Short mmCIF file of C-alpha atoms (C1' of nucleotides) in Angstrom, two decimals:
data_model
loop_
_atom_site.label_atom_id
_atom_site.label_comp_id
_atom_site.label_asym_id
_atom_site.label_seq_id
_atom_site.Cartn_x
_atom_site.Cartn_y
_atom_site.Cartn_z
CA UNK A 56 -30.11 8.59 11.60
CA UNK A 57 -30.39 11.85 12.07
CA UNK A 58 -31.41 14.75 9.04
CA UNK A 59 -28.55 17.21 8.10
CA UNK A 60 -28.04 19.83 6.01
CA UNK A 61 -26.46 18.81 2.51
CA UNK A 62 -23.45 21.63 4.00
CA UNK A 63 -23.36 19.94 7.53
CA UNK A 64 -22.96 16.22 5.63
CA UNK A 65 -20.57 17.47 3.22
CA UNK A 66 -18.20 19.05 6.01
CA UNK A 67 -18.82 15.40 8.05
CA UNK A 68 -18.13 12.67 5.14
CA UNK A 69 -14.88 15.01 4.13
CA UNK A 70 -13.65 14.39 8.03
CA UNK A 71 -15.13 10.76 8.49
CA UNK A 72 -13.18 10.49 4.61
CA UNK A 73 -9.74 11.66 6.22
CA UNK A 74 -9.90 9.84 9.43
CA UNK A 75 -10.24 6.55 7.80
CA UNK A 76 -7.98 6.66 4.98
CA UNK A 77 -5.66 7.92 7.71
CA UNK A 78 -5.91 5.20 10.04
CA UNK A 79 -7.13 2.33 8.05
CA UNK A 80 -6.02 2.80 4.50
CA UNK A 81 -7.47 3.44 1.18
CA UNK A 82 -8.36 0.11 0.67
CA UNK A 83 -10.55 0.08 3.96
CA UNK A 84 -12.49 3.11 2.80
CA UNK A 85 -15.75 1.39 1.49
CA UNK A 86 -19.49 3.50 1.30
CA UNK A 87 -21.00 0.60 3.40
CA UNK A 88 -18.20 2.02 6.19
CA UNK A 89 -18.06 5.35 5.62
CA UNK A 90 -21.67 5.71 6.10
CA UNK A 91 -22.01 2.97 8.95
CA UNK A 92 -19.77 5.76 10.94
CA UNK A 93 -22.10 8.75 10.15
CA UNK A 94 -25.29 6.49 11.14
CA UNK A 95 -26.77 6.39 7.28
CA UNK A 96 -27.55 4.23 4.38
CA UNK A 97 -24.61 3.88 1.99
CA UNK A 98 -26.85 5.11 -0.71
CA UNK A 99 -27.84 8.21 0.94
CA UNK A 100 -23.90 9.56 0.67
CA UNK A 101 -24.82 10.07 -2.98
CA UNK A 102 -27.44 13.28 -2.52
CA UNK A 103 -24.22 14.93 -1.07
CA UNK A 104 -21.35 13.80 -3.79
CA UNK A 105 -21.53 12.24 -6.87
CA UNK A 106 -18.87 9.52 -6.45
CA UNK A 107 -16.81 8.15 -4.16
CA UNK A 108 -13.54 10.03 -5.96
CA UNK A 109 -15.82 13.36 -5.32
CA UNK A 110 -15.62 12.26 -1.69
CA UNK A 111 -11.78 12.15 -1.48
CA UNK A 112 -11.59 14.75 -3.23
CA UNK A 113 -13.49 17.25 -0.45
CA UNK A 114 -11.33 15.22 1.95
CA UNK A 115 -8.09 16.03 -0.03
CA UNK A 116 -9.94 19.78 0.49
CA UNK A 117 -10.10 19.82 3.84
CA UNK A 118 -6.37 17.93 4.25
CA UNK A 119 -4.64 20.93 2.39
CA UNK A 120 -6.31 23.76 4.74
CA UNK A 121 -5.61 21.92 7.49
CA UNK A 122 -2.16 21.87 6.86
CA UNK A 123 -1.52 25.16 4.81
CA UNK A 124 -3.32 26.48 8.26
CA UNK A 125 -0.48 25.05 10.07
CA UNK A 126 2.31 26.65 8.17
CA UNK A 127 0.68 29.92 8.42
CA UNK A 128 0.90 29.36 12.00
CA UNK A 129 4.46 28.89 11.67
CA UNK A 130 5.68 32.52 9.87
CA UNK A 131 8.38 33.89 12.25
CA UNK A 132 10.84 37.30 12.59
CA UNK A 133 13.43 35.21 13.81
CA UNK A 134 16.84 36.04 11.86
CA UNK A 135 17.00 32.05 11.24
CA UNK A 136 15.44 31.42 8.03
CA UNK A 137 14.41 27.80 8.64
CA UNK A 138 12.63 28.40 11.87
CA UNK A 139 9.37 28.01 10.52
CA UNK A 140 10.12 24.55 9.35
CA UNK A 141 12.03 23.20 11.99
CA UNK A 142 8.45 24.14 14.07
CA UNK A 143 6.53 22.49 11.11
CA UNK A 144 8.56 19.15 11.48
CA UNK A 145 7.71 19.33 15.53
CA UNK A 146 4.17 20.23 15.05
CA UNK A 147 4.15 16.87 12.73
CA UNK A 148 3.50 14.58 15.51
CA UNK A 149 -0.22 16.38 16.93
CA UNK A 150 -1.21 15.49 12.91
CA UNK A 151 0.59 12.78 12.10
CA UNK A 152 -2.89 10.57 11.59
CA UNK A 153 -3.48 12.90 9.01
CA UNK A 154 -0.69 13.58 7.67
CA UNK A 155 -0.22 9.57 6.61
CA UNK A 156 -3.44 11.23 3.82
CA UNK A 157 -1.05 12.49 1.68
CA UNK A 158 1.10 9.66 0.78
CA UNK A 159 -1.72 7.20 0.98
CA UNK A 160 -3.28 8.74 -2.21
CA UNK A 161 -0.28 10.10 -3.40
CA UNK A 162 0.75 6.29 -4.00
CA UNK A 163 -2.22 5.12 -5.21
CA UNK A 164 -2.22 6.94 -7.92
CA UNK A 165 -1.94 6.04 -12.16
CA UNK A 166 -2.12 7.00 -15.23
CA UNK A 167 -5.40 6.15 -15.78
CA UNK A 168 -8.53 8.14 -16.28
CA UNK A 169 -9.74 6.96 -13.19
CA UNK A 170 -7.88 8.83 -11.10
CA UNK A 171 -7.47 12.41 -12.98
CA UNK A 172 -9.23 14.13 -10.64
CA UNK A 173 -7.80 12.60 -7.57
CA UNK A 174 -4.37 13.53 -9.45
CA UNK A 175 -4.91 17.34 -10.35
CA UNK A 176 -6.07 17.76 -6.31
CA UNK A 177 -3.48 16.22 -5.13
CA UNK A 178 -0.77 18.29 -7.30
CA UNK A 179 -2.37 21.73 -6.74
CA UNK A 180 -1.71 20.95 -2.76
CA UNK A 181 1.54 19.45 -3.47
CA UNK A 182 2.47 22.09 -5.74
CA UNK A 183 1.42 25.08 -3.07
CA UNK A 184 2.91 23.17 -0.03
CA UNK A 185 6.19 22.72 -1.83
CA UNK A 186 5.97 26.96 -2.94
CA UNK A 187 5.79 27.65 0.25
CA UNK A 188 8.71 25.58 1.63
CA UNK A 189 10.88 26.96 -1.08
CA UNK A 190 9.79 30.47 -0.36
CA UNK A 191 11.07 30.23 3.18
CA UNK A 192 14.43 28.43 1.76
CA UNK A 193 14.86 31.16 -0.71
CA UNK A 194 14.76 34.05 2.12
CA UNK A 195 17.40 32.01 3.61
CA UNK A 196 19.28 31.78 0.85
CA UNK A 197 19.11 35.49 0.00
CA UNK A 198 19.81 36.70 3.48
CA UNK A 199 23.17 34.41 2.97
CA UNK A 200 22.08 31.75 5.69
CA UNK A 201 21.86 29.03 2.74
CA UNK A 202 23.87 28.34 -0.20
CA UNK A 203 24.11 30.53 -2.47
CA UNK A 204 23.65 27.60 -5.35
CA UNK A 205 20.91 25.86 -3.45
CA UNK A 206 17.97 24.33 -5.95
CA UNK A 207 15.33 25.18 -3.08
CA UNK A 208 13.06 23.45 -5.36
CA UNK A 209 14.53 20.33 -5.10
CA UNK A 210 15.30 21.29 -1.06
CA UNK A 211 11.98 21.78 -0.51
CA UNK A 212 10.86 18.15 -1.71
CA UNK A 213 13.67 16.98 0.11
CA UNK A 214 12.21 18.58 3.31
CA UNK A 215 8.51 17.10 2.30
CA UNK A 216 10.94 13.45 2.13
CA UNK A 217 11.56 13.56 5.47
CA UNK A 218 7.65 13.50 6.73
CA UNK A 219 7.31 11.22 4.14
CA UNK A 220 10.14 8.85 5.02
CA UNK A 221 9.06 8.59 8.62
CA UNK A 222 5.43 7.60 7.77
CA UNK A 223 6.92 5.18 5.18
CA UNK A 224 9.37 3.58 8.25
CA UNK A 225 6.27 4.21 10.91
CA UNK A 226 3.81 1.93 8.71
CA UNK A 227 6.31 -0.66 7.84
CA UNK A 228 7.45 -1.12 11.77
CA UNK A 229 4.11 -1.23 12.18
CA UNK A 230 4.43 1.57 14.45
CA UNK A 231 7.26 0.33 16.27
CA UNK A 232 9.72 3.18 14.96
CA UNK A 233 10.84 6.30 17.11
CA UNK A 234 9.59 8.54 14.18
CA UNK A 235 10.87 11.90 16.62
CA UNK A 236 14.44 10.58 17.12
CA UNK A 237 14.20 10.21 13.15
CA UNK A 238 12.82 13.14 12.38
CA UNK A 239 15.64 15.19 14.35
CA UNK A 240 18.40 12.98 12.86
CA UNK A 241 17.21 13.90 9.31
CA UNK A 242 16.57 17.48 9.84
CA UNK A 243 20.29 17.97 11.31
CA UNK A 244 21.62 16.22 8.37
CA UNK A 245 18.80 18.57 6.06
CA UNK A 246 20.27 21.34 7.62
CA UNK A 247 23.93 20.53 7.18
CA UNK A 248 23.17 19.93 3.19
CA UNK A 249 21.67 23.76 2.61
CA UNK A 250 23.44 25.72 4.65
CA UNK A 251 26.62 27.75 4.19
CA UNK B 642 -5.67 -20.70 -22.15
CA UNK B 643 -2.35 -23.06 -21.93
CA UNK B 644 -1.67 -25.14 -18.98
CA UNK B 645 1.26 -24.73 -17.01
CA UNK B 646 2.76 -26.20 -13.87
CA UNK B 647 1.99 -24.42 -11.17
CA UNK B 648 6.25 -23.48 -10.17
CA UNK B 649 5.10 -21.79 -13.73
CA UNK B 650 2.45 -20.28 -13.05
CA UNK B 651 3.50 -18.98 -9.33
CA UNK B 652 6.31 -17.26 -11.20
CA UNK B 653 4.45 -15.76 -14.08
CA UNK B 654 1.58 -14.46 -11.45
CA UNK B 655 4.16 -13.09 -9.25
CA UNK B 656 5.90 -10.82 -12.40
CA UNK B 657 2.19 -10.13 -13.19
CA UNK B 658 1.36 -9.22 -10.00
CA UNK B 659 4.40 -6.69 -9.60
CA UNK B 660 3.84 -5.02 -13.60
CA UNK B 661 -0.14 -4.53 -12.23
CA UNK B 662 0.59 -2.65 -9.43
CA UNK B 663 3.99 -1.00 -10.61
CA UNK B 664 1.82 0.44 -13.84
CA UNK B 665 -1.81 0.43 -12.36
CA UNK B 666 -2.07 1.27 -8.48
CA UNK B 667 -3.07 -1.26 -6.30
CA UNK B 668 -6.52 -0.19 -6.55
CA UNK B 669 -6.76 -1.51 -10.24
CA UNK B 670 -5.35 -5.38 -9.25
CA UNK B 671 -7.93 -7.46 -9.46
CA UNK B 672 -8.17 -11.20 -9.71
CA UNK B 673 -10.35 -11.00 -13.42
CA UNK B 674 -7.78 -8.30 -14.65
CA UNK B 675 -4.72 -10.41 -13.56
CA UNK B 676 -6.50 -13.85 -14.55
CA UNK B 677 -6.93 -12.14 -17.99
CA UNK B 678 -3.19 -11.41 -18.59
CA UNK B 679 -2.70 -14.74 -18.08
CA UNK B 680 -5.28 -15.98 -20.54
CA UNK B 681 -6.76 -18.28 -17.75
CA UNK B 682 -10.12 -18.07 -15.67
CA UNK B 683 -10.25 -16.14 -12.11
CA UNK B 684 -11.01 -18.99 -10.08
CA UNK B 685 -7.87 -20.43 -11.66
CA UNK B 686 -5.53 -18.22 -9.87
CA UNK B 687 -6.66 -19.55 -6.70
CA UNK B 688 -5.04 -23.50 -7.56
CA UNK B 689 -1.43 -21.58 -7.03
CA UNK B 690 -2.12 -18.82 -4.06
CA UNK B 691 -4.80 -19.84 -1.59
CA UNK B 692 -5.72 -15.43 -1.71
CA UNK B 693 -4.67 -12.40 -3.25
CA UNK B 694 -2.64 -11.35 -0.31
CA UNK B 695 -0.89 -14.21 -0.94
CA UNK B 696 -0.25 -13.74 -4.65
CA UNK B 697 1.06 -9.76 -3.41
CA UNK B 698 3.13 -11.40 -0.94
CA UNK B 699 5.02 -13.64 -3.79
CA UNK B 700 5.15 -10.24 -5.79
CA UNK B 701 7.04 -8.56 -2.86
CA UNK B 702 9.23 -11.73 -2.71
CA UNK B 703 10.11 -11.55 -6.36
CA UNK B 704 11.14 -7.33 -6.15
CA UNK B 705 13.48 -8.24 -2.57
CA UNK B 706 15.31 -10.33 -5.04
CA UNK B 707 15.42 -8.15 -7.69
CA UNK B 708 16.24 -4.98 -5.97
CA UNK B 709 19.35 -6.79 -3.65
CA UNK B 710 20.61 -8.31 -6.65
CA UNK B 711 21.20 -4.85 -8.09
CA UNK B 712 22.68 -3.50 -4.52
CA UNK B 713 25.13 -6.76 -5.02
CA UNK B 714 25.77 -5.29 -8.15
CA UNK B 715 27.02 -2.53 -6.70
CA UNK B 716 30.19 -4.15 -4.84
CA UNK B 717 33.11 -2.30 -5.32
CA UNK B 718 36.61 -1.55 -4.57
CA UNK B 719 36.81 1.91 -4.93
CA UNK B 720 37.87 3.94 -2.20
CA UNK B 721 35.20 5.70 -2.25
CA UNK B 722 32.44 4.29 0.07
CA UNK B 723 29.76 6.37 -1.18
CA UNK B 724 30.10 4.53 -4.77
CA UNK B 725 27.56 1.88 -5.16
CA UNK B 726 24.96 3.41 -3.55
CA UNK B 727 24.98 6.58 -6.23
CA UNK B 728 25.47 3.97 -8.98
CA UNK B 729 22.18 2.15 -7.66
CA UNK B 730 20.27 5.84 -7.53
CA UNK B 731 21.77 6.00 -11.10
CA UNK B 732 20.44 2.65 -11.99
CA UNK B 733 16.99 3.02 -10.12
CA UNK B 734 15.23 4.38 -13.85
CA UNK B 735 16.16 1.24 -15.60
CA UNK B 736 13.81 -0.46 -12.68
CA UNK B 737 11.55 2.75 -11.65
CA UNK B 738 8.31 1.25 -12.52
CA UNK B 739 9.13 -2.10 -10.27
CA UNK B 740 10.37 0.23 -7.45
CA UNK B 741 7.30 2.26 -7.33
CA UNK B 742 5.47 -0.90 -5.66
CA UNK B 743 7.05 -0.66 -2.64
CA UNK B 744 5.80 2.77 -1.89
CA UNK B 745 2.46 1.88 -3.28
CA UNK B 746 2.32 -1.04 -0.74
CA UNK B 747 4.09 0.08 1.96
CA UNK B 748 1.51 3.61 2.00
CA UNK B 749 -1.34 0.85 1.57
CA UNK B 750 -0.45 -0.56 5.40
CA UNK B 751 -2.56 0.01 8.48
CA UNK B 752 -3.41 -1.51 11.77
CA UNK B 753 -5.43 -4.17 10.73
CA UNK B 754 -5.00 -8.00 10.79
CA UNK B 755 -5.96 -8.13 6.83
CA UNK B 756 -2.42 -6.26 6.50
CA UNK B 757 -0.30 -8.43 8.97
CA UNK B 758 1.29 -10.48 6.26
CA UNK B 759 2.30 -7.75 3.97
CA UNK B 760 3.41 -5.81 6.75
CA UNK B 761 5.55 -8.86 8.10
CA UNK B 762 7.32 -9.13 4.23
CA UNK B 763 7.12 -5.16 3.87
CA UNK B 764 9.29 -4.90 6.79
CA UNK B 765 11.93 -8.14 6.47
CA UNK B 766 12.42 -6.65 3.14
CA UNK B 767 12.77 -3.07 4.08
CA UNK B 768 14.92 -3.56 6.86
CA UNK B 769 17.40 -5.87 4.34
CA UNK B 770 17.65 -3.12 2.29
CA UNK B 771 18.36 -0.68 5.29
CA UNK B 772 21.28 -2.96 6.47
CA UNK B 773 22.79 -2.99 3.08
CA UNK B 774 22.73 0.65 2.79
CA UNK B 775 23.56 1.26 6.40
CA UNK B 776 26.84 -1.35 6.13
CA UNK B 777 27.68 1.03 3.24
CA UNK B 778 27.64 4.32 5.09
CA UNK B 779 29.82 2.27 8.19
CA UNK B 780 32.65 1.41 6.30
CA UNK B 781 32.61 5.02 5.29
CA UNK B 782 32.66 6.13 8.31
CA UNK B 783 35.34 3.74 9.56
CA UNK B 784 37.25 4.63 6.76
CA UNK B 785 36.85 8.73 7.62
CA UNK B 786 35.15 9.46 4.45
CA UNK B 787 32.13 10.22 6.69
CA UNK B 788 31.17 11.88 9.93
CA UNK B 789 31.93 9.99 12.93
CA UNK B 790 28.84 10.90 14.85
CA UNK B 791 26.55 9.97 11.54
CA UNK B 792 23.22 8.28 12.51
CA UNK B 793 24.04 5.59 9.54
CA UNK B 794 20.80 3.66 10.09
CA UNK B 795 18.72 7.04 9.94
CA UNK B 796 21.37 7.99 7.01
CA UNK B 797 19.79 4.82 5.51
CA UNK B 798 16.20 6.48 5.62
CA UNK B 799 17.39 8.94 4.32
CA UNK B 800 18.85 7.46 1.07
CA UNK B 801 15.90 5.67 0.42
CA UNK B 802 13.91 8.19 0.69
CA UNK B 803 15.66 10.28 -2.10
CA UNK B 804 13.69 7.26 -4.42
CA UNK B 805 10.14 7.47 -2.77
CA UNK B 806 10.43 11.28 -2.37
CA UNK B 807 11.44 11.36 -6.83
CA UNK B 808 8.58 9.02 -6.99
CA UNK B 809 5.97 10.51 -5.02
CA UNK B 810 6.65 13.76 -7.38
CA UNK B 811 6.53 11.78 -10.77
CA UNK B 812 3.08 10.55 -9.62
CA UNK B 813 1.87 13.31 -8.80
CA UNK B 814 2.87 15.40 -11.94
CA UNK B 815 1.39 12.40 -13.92
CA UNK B 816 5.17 11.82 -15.15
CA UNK B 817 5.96 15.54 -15.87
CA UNK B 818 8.99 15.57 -13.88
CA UNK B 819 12.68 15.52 -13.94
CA UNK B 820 13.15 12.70 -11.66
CA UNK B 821 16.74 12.08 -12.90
CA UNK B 822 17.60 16.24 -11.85
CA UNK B 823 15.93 16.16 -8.80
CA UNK B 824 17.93 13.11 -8.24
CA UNK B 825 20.75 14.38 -8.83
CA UNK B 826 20.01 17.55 -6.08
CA UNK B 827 19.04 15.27 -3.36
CA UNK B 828 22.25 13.09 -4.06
CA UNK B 829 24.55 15.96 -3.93
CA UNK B 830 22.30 17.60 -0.70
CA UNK B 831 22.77 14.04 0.53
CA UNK B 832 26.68 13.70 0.18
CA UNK B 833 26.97 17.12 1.64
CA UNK B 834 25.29 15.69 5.33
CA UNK B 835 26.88 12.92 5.80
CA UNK B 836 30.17 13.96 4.59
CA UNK B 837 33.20 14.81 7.14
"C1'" DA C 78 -34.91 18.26 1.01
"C1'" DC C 79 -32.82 14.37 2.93
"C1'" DC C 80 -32.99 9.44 3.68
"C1'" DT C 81 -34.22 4.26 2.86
"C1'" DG C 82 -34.41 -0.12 0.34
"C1'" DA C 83 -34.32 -2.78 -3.70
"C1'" DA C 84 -31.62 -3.57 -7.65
"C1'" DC C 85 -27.40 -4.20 -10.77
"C1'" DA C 86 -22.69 -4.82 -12.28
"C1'" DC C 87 -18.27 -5.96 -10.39
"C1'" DC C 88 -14.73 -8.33 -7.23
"C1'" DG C 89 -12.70 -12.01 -4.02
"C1'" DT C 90 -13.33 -16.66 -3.12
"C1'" DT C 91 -15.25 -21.55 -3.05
"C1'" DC C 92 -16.44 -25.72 -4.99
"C1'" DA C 93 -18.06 -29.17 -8.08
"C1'" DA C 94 -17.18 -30.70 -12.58
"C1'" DG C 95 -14.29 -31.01 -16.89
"C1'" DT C 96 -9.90 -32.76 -19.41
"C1'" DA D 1270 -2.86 -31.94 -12.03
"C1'" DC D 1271 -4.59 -27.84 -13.86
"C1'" DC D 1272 -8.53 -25.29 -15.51
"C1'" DT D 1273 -13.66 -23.78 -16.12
"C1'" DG D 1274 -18.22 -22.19 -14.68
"C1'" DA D 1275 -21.72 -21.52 -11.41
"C1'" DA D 1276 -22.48 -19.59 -7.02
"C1'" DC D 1277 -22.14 -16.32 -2.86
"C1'" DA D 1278 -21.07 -12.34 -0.06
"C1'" DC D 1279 -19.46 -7.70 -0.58
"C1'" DC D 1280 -18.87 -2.92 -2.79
"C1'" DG D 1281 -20.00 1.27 -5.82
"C1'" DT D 1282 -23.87 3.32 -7.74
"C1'" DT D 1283 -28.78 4.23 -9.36
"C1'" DC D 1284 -33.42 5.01 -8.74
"C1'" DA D 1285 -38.03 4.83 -7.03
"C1'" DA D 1286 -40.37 5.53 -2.87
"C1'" DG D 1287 -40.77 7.30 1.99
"C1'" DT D 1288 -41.11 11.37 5.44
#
DNA sequence: ACCTGAACACCGTTCAAGT
DNA sequence: ACCTGAACACCGTTCAAGT
């Protein structure tokens, strides 16, 4: 064990929170593990959160500026309106692990008390993920690249369906799925169903 | 408490079983909550299944027969090839809260012996479903309703995700969206690509 | 100010005993 | 043949005590 700042713990259980929900599942995420990996006493994971749905919650945190910071990365001048997700889709693989977050919790979720607050996090980043998708479909669709009667709405949870297809087929295969030979398929057949 | 024989009581865990997790997350089945709708004792359960994984596993049985029974539904004559699979989308609310368990268990999955059956019944049953949708989309294309050079099996993927990507959304609004629009939008985006 | 260790209620599972 | 009730190991959480 080593001391830590309550800022330096926080930062490390919202990681050590991603990377297992990511690779072992929601249901593998127990305090007894969770702190076994950051070399303290479950018990001592409560000075830093409250509960273990506060936990997820800075995890969900640190999922959505990871991967806002990734589109960011992806803003383009190019004439073609759907550059910047075509290089999103590509990028996919080097976070993948990550990635698998979203649905995980999506999935578990109910209507239940329980999870509320897992629930409002988890639509806030869905909500600004899926803005900015549609943003870049609706410069497309101004500039006349896209349909002119395109719902980029519903586009742009189409485009979120295909990361979220993959992951469904990659965890069901048990990992024996070529999720790139997918993902190329369903973008071609994305791009044929908003364009002109 | 009434005593049943256990073909009974296999069944009426399994529907059990399937309404849990459709309505409550995985997270909330547990052995006393399930033992409870059944007006028997916990340790009870354990007579018909020799573990919970077990009882999930007869669950996942139980929706493969439900959900090909309504593809075999679907059968038609119509010339159109694209026909049963936009009546199933248009049937999928009268079963929505039975679908959403796939999702919820397939997004449950990881690398880890404690998943291997589930995964092994995830994937017999996914990949069933795949070859029914898939032999759809072929006879289209035989018939030149469809592209020649469509990817049918990633076509397949494709479909089915139109029904986890509508109910990813609905969970995450908490319900307060139009599944049956957005539907609509990814059927007619979905026609579009594979369409000659 | 951060961490440990004992304690408690809850869950999955076993097993002996009831009818 | 099916069900109950006590028991055990494990998990989420609390709280008093250590440094």
């Amino acid at each position: 064990m080593t001391r830590l700042s309550t800022q330096e713990r926080k930062e490390q259980i919202a990681i050590a929170i991603l990377e297992i929900i990511g690779n072992e599942g929601l249901e593998n995420l127990s305090m007894p593990a969770l702190a076994k990996r950051l070399d303290i006493v479950p018990s001592a994971l409560y000075r830093h959160f409250s509960s273990k749905e506060e936990m997820i919650s800075a995890g969900l945190d640190l999922l959505r500026e990871r991967i806002m910071g990734i589109f960011d990365q992806q803003e383009s001048d190019s004439d073609d309106a759907l550059e910047p997700l075509r290089r999103f889709l590509d990028l996919h693989r080097q976070f993948f692990h990550i990635t698998t977050v979203f649905p995980r919790i999506a999935f578990s979720l109910a209507d239940n008390e329980t999870f509320d607050l897992r629930r409002q996090k988890m639509q806030r980043f869905h909500d600004t993920v899926l803005e900015r998708i549609s943003a870049t479909l609706e410069k497309g669709r101004r500039n006349g690249q896209l349909r002119k009667n395109l719902d980029t709405s519903a586009a742009a949870l189409s485009f979120w369906g295909i990361l979220v297809s993959s992951t469904l087929r990659w965890f069901i295969t048990g990992g024996d799925f070529d999720v790139e030979a997918y993902k190329k398929e369903a973008w071609d057949m994305f791009v044929r169903a908003v364009s002109i």
